[in-house]
Coordinates of N, CA and C in Angstrom, one line a residue:
Chain S
A10 N 0.8 -1.2 0.0 CA 0.0 0.1 0.0 C 0.9 1.2 0.0
Q11 N 0.2 2.3 -0.5 CA 1.1 3.6 -0.5 C 1.1 4.1 0.9
T12 N 2.3 4.8 1.2 CA 2.4 5.4 2.5 C 2.7 6.9 2.3
V13 N 2.3 7.7 3.2 CA 2.6 9.1 3.2 C 3.2 9.6 4.5
T14 N 4.3 10.2 4.4 CA 5.1 10.6 5.6 C 5.1 12.2 5.7
Q15 N 4.8 12.6 6.9 CA 5.0 14.0 7.3 C 6.0 14.0 8.5
S16 N 7.1 14.4 8.2 CA 8.2 14.2 9.2 C 8.2 15.4 10.3
Q17 N 7.4 16.3 10.2 CA 7.4 17.4 11.1 C 6.1 17.4 12.0
P18 N 6.1 16.8 13.1 CA 4.9 16.8 13.9 C 4.4 18.2 14.2
E19 N 5.3 19.2 14.4 CA 5.0 20.5 14.8 C 5.9 21.6 14.0
M20 N 5.2 22.6 13.7 CA 6.0 23.7 13.1 C 5.4 25.0 13.5
S21 N 6.2 26.0 13.5 CA 5.7 27.3 13.9 C 6.3 28.4 13.0
V22 N 5.5 29.5 12.8 CA 5.9 30.5 11.9 C 5.5 31.8 12.5
Q23 N 6.3 32.9 12.2 CA 5.9 34.2 12.6 C 4.7 34.8 11.7
E24 N 3.9 35.4 12.2 CA 2.8 36.1 11.4 C 3.5 36.9 10.2
A25 N 3.0 36.7 9.0 CA 3.4 37.3 7.8 C 4.7 36.8 7.2
E26 N 5.2 35.7 7.9 CA 6.4 35.1 7.2 C 5.9 33.8 6.5
T27 N 6.9 33.1 5.9 CA 6.6 32.0 5.1 C 7.0 30.7 5.7
V28 N 6.3 29.7 5.5 CA 6.7 28.4 6.2 C 6.4 27.3 5.1
T29 N 7.2 26.2 5.3 CA 7.1 25.1 4.4 C 6.9 23.9 5.1
L30 N 5.8 23.2 4.8 CA 5.5 21.8 5.5 C 5.9 20.8 4.5
S31 N 6.6 19.8 5.0 CA 7.1 18.7 4.2 C 6.2 17.4 4.1
C32 N 6.2 16.8 3.0 CA 5.5 15.6 2.7 C 6.2 14.7 1.7
T33 N 6.4 13.4 2.1 CA 6.9 12.4 1.1 C 5.9 11.4 1.0
Y34 N 6.0 10.6 -0.1 CA 5.1 9.5 -0.2 C 5.8 8.3 -1.0
D35 N 5.3 7.2 -0.9 CA 5.9 6.1 -1.6 C 4.8 5.4 -2.5
T36 N 5.0 5.3 -3.7 CA 4.1 4.7 -4.6 C 4.9 4.1 -5.8
S37 N 4.2 3.1 -6.5 CA 4.7 2.5 -7.8 C 3.8 3.0 -8.8
E38 N 2.8 3.8 -8.5 CA 1.9 4.2 -9.6 C 2.4 5.5 -10.3
S39 N 2.0 5.7 -11.4 CA 2.4 6.9 -12.2 C 1.4 8.0 -12.2
D40 N 0.1 7.7 -11.9 CA -0.9 8.6 -12.0 C -1.7 8.6 -10.7
Y41 N -1.8 9.8 -10.1 CA -2.5 9.8 -8.8 C -2.7 11.3 -8.5
Y42 N -3.4 11.6 -7.4 CA -3.6 12.9 -6.9 C -2.9 13.1 -5.5
L43 N -2.5 14.3 -5.3 CA -2.0 14.6 -4.0 C -2.8 15.9 -3.5
F44 N -2.8 15.9 -2.2 CA -3.7 16.8 -1.5 C -3.0 17.4 -0.3
W45 N -3.4 18.6 0.1 CA -3.0 19.2 1.4 C -4.4 19.6 2.0
Y46 N -4.7 19.1 3.3 CA -5.9 19.5 3.9 C -5.5 20.2 5.2
K47 N -6.4 21.1 5.5 CA -6.2 21.8 6.8 C -7.3 21.4 7.8
Q48 N -6.9 21.1 9.0 CA -7.9 20.7 10.0 C -7.8 21.7 11.2
P49 N -8.8 22.7 11.1 CA -8.8 23.6 12.3 C -9.5 23.0 13.5
P50 N -9.6 23.8 14.6 CA -10.3 23.1 15.8 C -11.7 22.5 15.5
S51 N -12.3 23.0 14.5 CA -13.6 22.4 14.2 C -13.5 21.0 13.7
R52 N -12.3 20.5 13.4 CA -12.0 19.3 13.0 C -12.4 18.8 11.6
Q53 N -13.1 19.8 10.9 CA -13.5 19.6 9.5 C -12.2 19.6 8.7
M54 N -12.1 18.8 7.6 CA -11.0 18.7 6.8 C -11.3 19.5 5.5
I55 N -10.6 20.7 5.5 CA -10.7 21.7 4.5 C -9.6 21.5 3.4
L56 N -10.0 21.3 2.2 CA -9.1 21.1 1.1 C -8.4 22.4 0.9
V57 N -7.1 22.3 1.0 CA -6.3 23.5 0.8 C -5.8 23.6 -0.7
I58 N -5.3 22.5 -1.2 CA -4.7 22.5 -2.5 C -4.6 21.2 -3.0
R59 N -4.6 21.0 -4.4 CA -4.6 19.6 -4.9 C -3.8 19.7 -6.2
Q60 N -3.1 18.6 -6.3 CA -2.1 18.5 -7.5 C -2.3 17.1 -8.1
E61 N -2.4 17.2 -9.5 CA -2.5 15.9 -10.3 C -1.1 15.5 -10.7
A62 N -0.8 14.3 -10.5 CA 0.5 13.8 -10.7 C 1.0 14.0 -12.3
Y63 N 0.1 14.0 -13.2 CA 0.5 14.1 -14.5 C 0.9 15.5 -14.9
K64 N 0.6 16.5 -14.0 CA 0.8 17.9 -14.3 C 2.2 18.3 -13.7
Q65 N 3.0 18.8 -14.5 CA 4.3 19.3 -14.1 C 4.3 20.6 -13.3
Q66 N 3.4 21.4 -13.7 CA 3.3 22.7 -13.1 C 2.8 22.6 -11.6
N67 N 3.5 23.3 -10.7 CA 3.0 23.3 -9.3 C 1.8 23.9 -9.0
A68 N 0.9 23.4 -8.3 CA -0.4 24.1 -8.0 C -0.2 25.2 -7.0
T69 N -1.1 26.3 -7.2 CA -1.1 27.3 -6.3 C -2.5 27.8 -6.0
E70 N -2.8 28.3 -4.8 CA -4.1 28.7 -4.4 C -3.8 29.9 -3.5
N71 N -3.9 31.1 -4.0 CA -3.6 32.3 -3.3 C -2.2 32.3 -2.6
R72 N -2.3 32.2 -1.2 CA -1.1 32.3 -0.4 C -0.4 30.8 -0.4
F73 N -1.1 29.7 -0.8 CA -0.7 28.4 -0.7 C 0.0 27.9 -2.0
S74 N 1.0 27.3 -2.0 CA 1.7 26.7 -3.1 C 2.3 25.4 -2.7
V75 N 2.5 24.6 -3.9 CA 3.2 23.3 -3.5 C 4.5 23.3 -4.3
N76 N 5.4 22.5 -3.9 CA 6.7 22.1 -4.6 C 6.5 20.6 -4.8
F77 N 6.0 20.2 -6.1 CA 5.9 18.9 -6.3 C 7.0 18.3 -7.1
Q78 N 7.7 17.3 -6.5 CA 8.8 16.7 -7.2 C 8.5 15.3 -7.3
K79 N 8.0 14.9 -8.5 CA 7.5 13.6 -8.7 C 8.6 12.5 -8.6
A80 N 9.8 12.8 -9.1 CA 10.8 11.7 -9.1 C 11.2 11.5 -7.7
A81 N 11.3 12.6 -6.8 CA 11.7 12.5 -5.5 C 10.6 12.1 -4.6
K82 N 9.3 12.0 -5.2 CA 8.1 11.7 -4.4 C 8.0 12.6 -3.2
S83 N 8.1 13.9 -3.5 CA 7.9 14.8 -2.5 C 6.9 15.9 -2.9
F84 N 6.2 16.4 -1.9 CA 5.0 17.2 -2.0 C 4.9 18.2 -0.9
S85 N 5.7 19.3 -1.0 CA 5.7 20.2 0.2 C 4.8 21.3 0.0
L86 N 4.2 21.9 1.1 CA 3.4 23.0 1.0 C 4.0 24.2 1.6
K87 N 3.9 25.4 0.8 CA 4.4 26.6 1.2 C 3.3 27.6 1.5
I88 N 3.3 28.1 2.7 CA 2.3 29.2 3.1 C 3.0 30.5 3.2
S89 N 2.7 31.3 2.4 CA 3.3 32.7 2.3 C 2.3 33.7 3.1
D90 N 3.1 34.7 3.7 CA 2.3 35.8 4.4 C 1.4 35.1 5.5
S91 N 2.0 34.3 6.3 CA 1.1 33.5 7.2 C 0.3 34.4 8.1
Q92 N -1.0 33.8 8.3 CA -2.0 34.6 9.1 C -2.4 33.8 10.3
L93 N -2.9 34.4 11.3 CA -3.2 33.7 12.5 C -4.3 32.6 12.2
G94 N -5.1 32.8 11.2 CA -6.1 31.8 10.9 C -5.6 30.6 10.2
D95 N -4.3 30.6 9.9 CA -3.7 29.5 9.2 C -3.2 28.4 10.3
A96 N -3.4 28.8 11.6 CA -2.9 27.9 12.6 C -3.9 26.7 12.6
A97 N -3.4 25.4 12.4 CA -4.3 24.2 12.3 C -3.4 23.1 12.1
M98 N -3.9 21.9 12.1 CA -3.2 20.7 11.7 C -3.3 20.6 10.2
Y99 N -2.3 20.2 9.6 CA -2.2 20.1 8.1 C -1.9 18.6 7.8
F100 N -2.7 18.1 6.9 CA -2.5 16.7 6.5 C -2.3 16.7 5.0
C101 N -1.3 15.8 4.7 CA -0.9 15.5 3.2 C -1.6 14.2 3.0
A102 N -2.2 14.2 1.8 CA -2.9 13.0 1.3 C -2.5 12.6 -0.1
Y103 N -2.6 11.2 -0.3 CA -2.4 10.7 -1.6 C -3.7 9.9 -2.0
R104 N -4.1 10.0 -3.1 CA -5.3 9.4 -3.6 C -4.8 8.5 -4.9
S105 N -5.0 7.2 -4.7 CA -4.8 6.4 -5.9 C -5.9 6.4 -6.9
L106 N -5.5 6.3 -8.2 CA -6.6 6.2 -9.1 C -6.9 4.8 -9.6
N107 N -6.2 3.8 -8.9 CA -6.3 2.4 -9.3 C -7.1 1.7 -8.2
T108 N -6.6 1.7 -7.0 CA -7.1 0.8 -6.0 C -8.4 1.5 -5.2
G109 N -9.4 1.6 -6.0 CA -10.7 2.0 -5.5 C -10.6 3.4 -5.0
N110 N -9.7 4.2 -5.6 CA -9.6 5.6 -5.2 C -9.4 5.8 -3.8
Q111 N -8.6 4.9 -3.2 CA -8.4 5.1 -1.7 C -7.6 6.3 -1.4
F112 N -7.8 6.8 -0.3 CA -7.0 7.8 0.3 C -5.9 7.4 1.2
Y113 N -4.7 7.9 1.2 CA -3.7 7.6 2.3 C -3.2 8.9 2.7
F114 N -3.2 9.0 4.1 CA -2.9 10.3 4.8 C -1.7 10.3 5.5
G115 N -1.0 11.3 5.7 CA 0.1 11.5 6.7 C -0.6 11.6 8.0
T116 N 0.3 11.7 9.0 CA -0.2 11.9 10.4 C -0.4 13.3 10.9
G117 N -0.1 14.1 9.9 CA -0.3 15.6 10.3 C 0.8 16.4 10.7
T118 N 0.8 17.7 10.5 CA 1.7 18.6 11.0 C 0.9 19.8 11.8
S119 N 1.2 20.0 13.0 CA 0.6 21.0 13.7 C 1.3 22.5 13.5
L120 N 0.6 23.3 12.9 CA 1.2 24.6 12.6 C 0.7 25.7 13.6
T121 N 1.7 26.3 14.3 CA 1.4 27.4 15.2 C 1.8 28.8 14.5
V122 N 1.0 29.8 14.4 CA 1.4 31.0 13.9 C 1.6 32.0 15.1
I123 N 2.7 32.6 15.2 CA 3.0 33.5 16.3 C 2.8 34.9 16.0
P124 N 1.9 35.6 16.8 CA 1.6 36.9 16.4 C 2.8 37.9 16.4
Chain Q
G22 N 5.0 1.8 12.2 CA 4.1 2.9 12.7 C 2.7 2.5 12.9
A23 N 1.9 3.4 13.5 CA 0.5 3.1 13.9 C -0.3 2.9 12.6
V24 N -1.2 1.9 12.7 CA -2.0 1.5 11.6 C -3.4 1.5 11.9
V25 N -4.2 2.1 11.0 CA -5.7 2.0 11.2 C -6.2 1.2 10.0
S26 N -7.0 0.2 10.3 CA -7.6 -0.7 9.3 C -9.0 -0.4 9.2
Q27 N -9.5 -0.1 8.0 CA -10.9 0.2 7.7 C -11.4 -0.8 6.7
H28 N -12.6 -1.4 7.1 CA -13.0 -2.6 6.3 C -14.6 -2.5 6.3
P29 N -15.1 -2.7 5.1 CA -14.7 -3.1 3.8 C -14.1 -1.9 3.1
S30 N -13.3 -2.1 2.1 CA -12.9 -1.0 1.2 C -13.8 -0.6 0.2
R31 N -14.7 -1.5 -0.1 CA -15.7 -1.2 -1.2 C -17.0 -2.0 -1.0
V32 N -18.1 -1.4 -1.0 CA -19.4 -2.0 -0.7 C -20.3 -1.6 -1.8
I33 N -21.0 -2.5 -2.5 CA -22.2 -2.2 -3.4 C -23.3 -3.0 -2.9
C34 N -24.4 -2.3 -2.7 CA -25.6 -3.0 -2.2 C -26.9 -2.3 -2.6
K35 N -28.0 -3.0 -2.4 CA -29.3 -2.5 -2.9 C -29.8 -1.4 -1.9
S36 N -30.7 -0.5 -2.3 CA -31.3 0.4 -1.5 C -32.0 -0.3 -0.5
G37 N -32.0 0.4 0.7 CA -32.8 -0.2 1.9 C -31.9 -1.1 2.8
T38 N -30.7 -1.5 2.3 CA -29.9 -2.3 3.1 C -29.1 -1.5 4.1
S39 N -28.8 -2.2 5.2 CA -27.9 -1.4 6.2 C -26.5 -1.9 6.0
V40 N -25.5 -1.0 6.1 CA -24.2 -1.4 5.8 C -23.2 -1.0 7.0
K41 N -22.4 -1.8 7.5 CA -21.6 -1.6 8.6 C -20.0 -1.4 8.1
I42 N -19.5 -0.4 8.7 CA -18.1 -0.1 8.2 C -17.3 -0.1 9.5
E43 N -16.2 -0.8 9.5 CA -15.3 -0.9 10.7 C -14.1 -0.2 10.5
C44 N -13.7 0.3 11.7 CA -12.4 1.2 11.7 C -11.7 0.6 13.0
R45 N -10.4 0.0 12.7 CA -9.7 -0.6 13.8 C -8.4 0.0 13.9
S46 N -7.9 0.3 15.2 CA -6.5 0.7 15.4 C -5.9 -0.5 15.7
L47 N -4.7 -0.8 15.0 CA -4.0 -2.1 15.1 C -3.0 -2.2 16.2
D48 N -2.3 -1.1 16.5 CA -1.3 -1.2 17.4 C -1.3 0.0 18.5
F49 N -2.3 0.7 18.5 CA -2.4 1.7 19.6 C -3.9 1.8 20.1
Q50 N -4.1 2.5 21.3 CA -5.3 2.7 21.8 C -6.0 3.9 21.3
A51 N -7.1 3.8 20.5 CA -7.5 5.0 19.8 C -8.7 5.6 20.8
T52 N -8.4 6.4 21.6 CA -9.4 7.0 22.4 C -10.4 7.8 21.7
T53 N -10.0 8.3 20.7 CA -10.9 9.2 19.8 C -10.8 8.8 18.4
M54 N -12.0 8.6 17.8 CA -12.1 8.3 16.3 C -13.0 9.3 15.7
F55 N -12.6 9.6 14.5 CA -13.4 10.6 13.6 C -13.9 9.9 12.4
W56 N -15.1 10.2 12.0 CA -15.7 9.6 10.8 C -16.0 10.8 9.8
Y57 N -15.4 10.7 8.6 CA -15.6 11.7 7.5 C -16.3 11.1 6.3
R58 N -17.0 12.0 5.6 CA -17.5 11.7 4.4 C -17.1 12.6 3.3
Q59 N -16.8 12.0 2.1 CA -16.1 12.8 1.1 C -17.2 13.4 0.2
F60 N -17.1 14.7 -0.1 CA -18.0 15.3 -1.0 C -17.3 15.8 -2.3
P61 N -18.1 16.2 -3.3 CA -17.4 16.6 -4.5 C -16.3 17.6 -4.3
K62 N -15.4 17.6 -5.2 CA -14.2 18.3 -5.1 C -13.3 18.0 -4.0
Q63 N -13.4 16.8 -3.5 CA -12.4 16.2 -2.6 C -12.6 16.7 -1.1
S64 N -13.6 17.5 -0.9 CA -13.6 18.0 0.6 C -14.1 16.8 1.4
L65 N -13.7 16.9 2.7 CA -14.1 15.8 3.6 C -14.9 16.4 4.8
M66 N -16.1 16.0 4.8 CA -17.0 16.5 5.9 C -16.9 15.7 7.1
L67 N -16.7 16.3 8.3 CA -16.7 15.5 9.6 C -18.1 15.1 9.9
M68 N -18.4 13.9 10.1 CA -19.7 13.5 10.5 C -19.9 13.4 12.0
A69 N -18.9 12.8 12.6 CA -19.1 12.6 14.0 C -17.7 12.3 14.6
T70 N -17.6 12.5 15.9 CA -16.5 12.2 16.8 C -16.9 11.2 17.8
S71 N -16.2 10.2 17.9 CA -16.6 9.2 18.9 C -15.4 9.0 19.9
N72 N -15.7 9.1 21.2 CA -14.8 8.7 22.2 C -15.2 7.4 22.9
E73 N -14.1 6.5 23.1 CA -14.4 5.2 23.5 C -15.4 5.2 24.8
G74 N -16.4 4.4 24.8 CA -17.2 4.2 25.9 C -18.3 5.3 26.1
S75 N -18.4 6.3 25.2 CA -19.4 7.3 25.3 C -20.1 7.6 24.0
K76 N -21.1 8.3 24.0 CA -21.9 8.4 22.7 C -21.1 9.3 21.8
A77 N -21.4 9.1 20.6 CA -20.7 9.9 19.6 C -21.3 11.3 19.5
T78 N -20.4 12.2 19.2 CA -20.9 13.7 19.0 C -21.1 13.9 17.5
Y79 N -22.3 14.2 17.1 CA -22.5 14.3 15.7 C -22.5 15.8 15.3
E80 N -22.0 16.0 14.1 CA -21.9 17.3 13.6 C -23.4 17.7 13.1
Q81 N -23.6 19.1 13.0 CA -24.9 19.5 12.7 C -25.2 19.1 11.2
G82 N -26.4 18.6 11.2 CA -27.0 18.2 9.9 C -26.7 16.7 9.7
V83 N -26.0 16.1 10.5 CA -25.8 14.6 10.3 C -26.9 13.8 11.1
E84 N -27.6 12.9 10.5 CA -28.7 12.2 11.2 C -28.1 11.1 12.0
K85 N -28.4 11.2 13.3 CA -27.9 10.3 14.3 C -28.5 8.8 14.0
D86 N -29.8 8.8 13.7 CA -30.5 7.6 13.5 C -30.1 6.9 12.1
K87 N -29.5 7.7 11.3 CA -29.2 7.1 9.9 C -27.7 6.7 9.9
F88 N -26.9 7.3 10.7 CA -25.5 7.0 10.7 C -25.2 6.6 12.2
L89 N -25.2 5.3 12.5 CA -25.0 4.8 13.8 C -23.6 4.7 14.1
I90 N -23.1 5.2 15.0 CA -21.6 5.1 15.4 C -21.5 4.4 16.8
N91 N -20.7 3.4 16.8 CA -20.4 2.7 18.0 C -18.9 2.6 18.2
H92 N -18.5 3.0 19.4 CA -17.1 3.0 19.8 C -16.9 2.3 21.1
A93 N -17.1 0.9 21.0 CA -17.3 0.2 22.2 C -15.8 -0.3 22.8
S94 N -14.9 -0.1 22.0 CA -13.5 -0.4 22.6 C -12.5 0.5 22.2
L95 N -11.3 0.4 22.8 CA -10.3 1.3 22.4 C -9.6 1.1 21.0
T96 N -10.1 0.0 20.4 CA -9.5 -0.4 19.1 C -10.4 -0.5 18.0
L97 N -11.7 -0.3 18.3 CA -12.8 -0.5 17.2 C -13.8 0.5 17.4
S98 N -14.2 1.1 16.1 CA -15.3 2.0 16.1 C -16.0 1.5 14.7
T99 N -17.4 1.5 14.8 CA -18.1 1.1 13.6 C -19.1 2.2 13.2
L100 N -19.3 2.4 11.9 CA -20.3 3.3 11.3 C -21.3 2.4 10.6
T101 N -22.6 2.4 11.0 CA -23.6 1.7 10.2 C -24.5 2.7 9.5
V102 N -24.6 2.6 8.3 CA -25.5 3.3 7.5 C -26.7 2.6 7.4
T103 N -27.8 3.0 8.1 CA -29.0 2.3 8.2 C -30.0 2.6 7.0
S104 N -30.5 1.6 6.5 CA -31.5 1.7 5.3 C -30.9 2.6 4.3
A105 N -29.8 2.3 3.7 CA -29.1 3.1 2.9 C -29.8 3.4 1.6
H106 N -29.7 4.5 1.0 CA -30.3 5.0 -0.2 C -29.2 5.6 -1.2
P107 N -29.6 5.6 -2.4 CA -28.4 6.1 -3.4 C -27.8 7.4 -2.9
E108 N -28.5 8.3 -2.3 CA -27.9 9.6 -1.9 C -26.8 9.4 -0.8
D109 N -26.8 8.3 -0.2 CA -25.7 7.9 0.8 C -24.4 7.4 0.1
S110 N -24.5 7.1 -1.2 CA -23.3 6.7 -1.9 C -22.3 7.7 -1.8
S111 N -21.1 7.3 -1.3 CA -20.0 8.3 -1.0 C -18.8 7.5 -0.7
F112 N -17.7 8.2 -0.3 CA -16.5 7.6 0.3 C -16.5 8.1 1.7
Y113 N -16.3 7.0 2.6 CA -16.4 7.4 4.0 C -14.9 6.9 4.5
I114 N -14.4 7.8 5.4 CA -13.1 7.5 5.9 C -13.0 7.8 7.5
C115 N -12.3 6.9 8.1 CA -12.2 7.2 9.6 C -10.7 7.6 9.9
S116 N -10.6 8.3 11.0 CA -9.3 8.5 11.5 C -9.3 8.2 13.1
A117 N -8.1 8.0 13.6 CA -8.0 7.6 15.0 C -6.8 8.2 15.6
R118 N -6.9 8.6 17.0 CA -5.8 9.0 17.7 C -6.0 8.8 19.1
A119 N -4.9 8.7 19.8 CA -4.9 8.6 21.3 C -5.2 10.0 21.8
G120 N -5.9 9.9 23.1 CA -6.1 11.2 23.6 C -7.6 11.7 23.3
V121 N -8.2 12.4 24.2 CA -9.6 12.9 24.0 C -9.5 14.5 23.7
G122 N -10.5 15.0 23.2 CA -10.7 16.4 22.9 C -9.8 16.6 21.6
F123 N -9.7 17.9 21.4 CA -8.9 18.3 20.1 C -7.5 18.6 20.5
G124 N -6.6 17.9 20.0 CA -5.2 18.2 20.3 C -4.4 18.0 19.1
N125 N -3.2 18.1 19.3 CA -2.1 18.0 18.2 C -1.5 16.7 18.0
Q126 N -2.1 15.7 18.6 CA -1.5 14.3 18.5 C -1.8 13.8 17.1
P127 N -0.8 13.0 16.6 CA -0.9 12.4 15.2 C -2.3 11.7 15.1
Q128 N -2.7 11.9 13.9 CA -3.9 11.1 13.5 C -3.6 10.2 12.5
H129 N -4.2 9.0 12.6 CA -3.9 7.9 11.7 C -5.3 7.6 11.0
F130 N -5.3 7.6 9.6 CA -6.3 7.5 8.9 C -6.5 6.0 8.3
G131 N -7.7 5.5 8.2 CA -8.0 4.4 7.5 C -7.9 4.7 5.9
D132 N -8.0 3.6 5.1 CA -7.9 3.8 3.7 C -9.2 4.1 3.0
G133 N -10.3 4.1 3.9 CA -11.6 4.6 3.3 C -12.4 3.5 2.7
T134 N -13.7 3.8 2.7 CA -14.7 2.8 2.1 C -15.5 3.4 1.1
R135 N -15.5 2.9 -0.1 CA -16.3 3.4 -1.2 C -17.7 2.6 -1.1
L136 N -18.7 3.5 -0.8 CA -20.1 2.9 -0.6 C -20.9 3.2 -1.9
S137 N -21.5 2.3 -2.5 CA -22.3 2.5 -3.7 C -23.6 1.8 -3.4
I138 N -24.8 2.6 -3.4 CA -26.1 2.2 -3.2 C -26.8 2.1 -4.6
L139 N -27.3 1.0 -4.9 CA -28.0 0.9 -6.2 C -29.5 1.2 -6.1

């Protein structure tokens, strides 16, 4: 089965600064999706950004961007101009297009934003 | 590392059938488990939070009698979709972690269950 690793259990960033959250994954598939989800105290899983593996261009959504390195199986999330509302747990996820569209999640990175 | 097993991975059944989905933590005590349902564009809606030995806390808009959650032990939580209908077709996923309340402990996700109601 695919595995997703988030090696940073906790990260902190100064407000207005930039922070990068790491994610690596292991797969033998060539086509798949990658996601970053944000889980605030409400515990809802809010989709932050999505990347299709066949696309070379890195996805961006306003202040959020990814560095997708397919060969290295790396998918890091960069948050620019960090805001207090960005404080949350962030989960990296892999979705297979083959095995029943299953999701595989990392264990999360807790992001603290310092005023 | 910690593993959460979710079973079955795929279910296809007729309308009116009740379907049970199991979520097991294999090597740690999951004091808290979460059940999510996937909606279009990949968002995951939290359905309920279950703490071992107590009643599940359902999110607003989730029918308690429709989606029965049982968390009878520290390693097992079940979600039963009662009298399932086509609109219940979705992808359901559980996550588990040690500790109660909302904290920053690692969460471990199951692989999800694709439910298709004919």
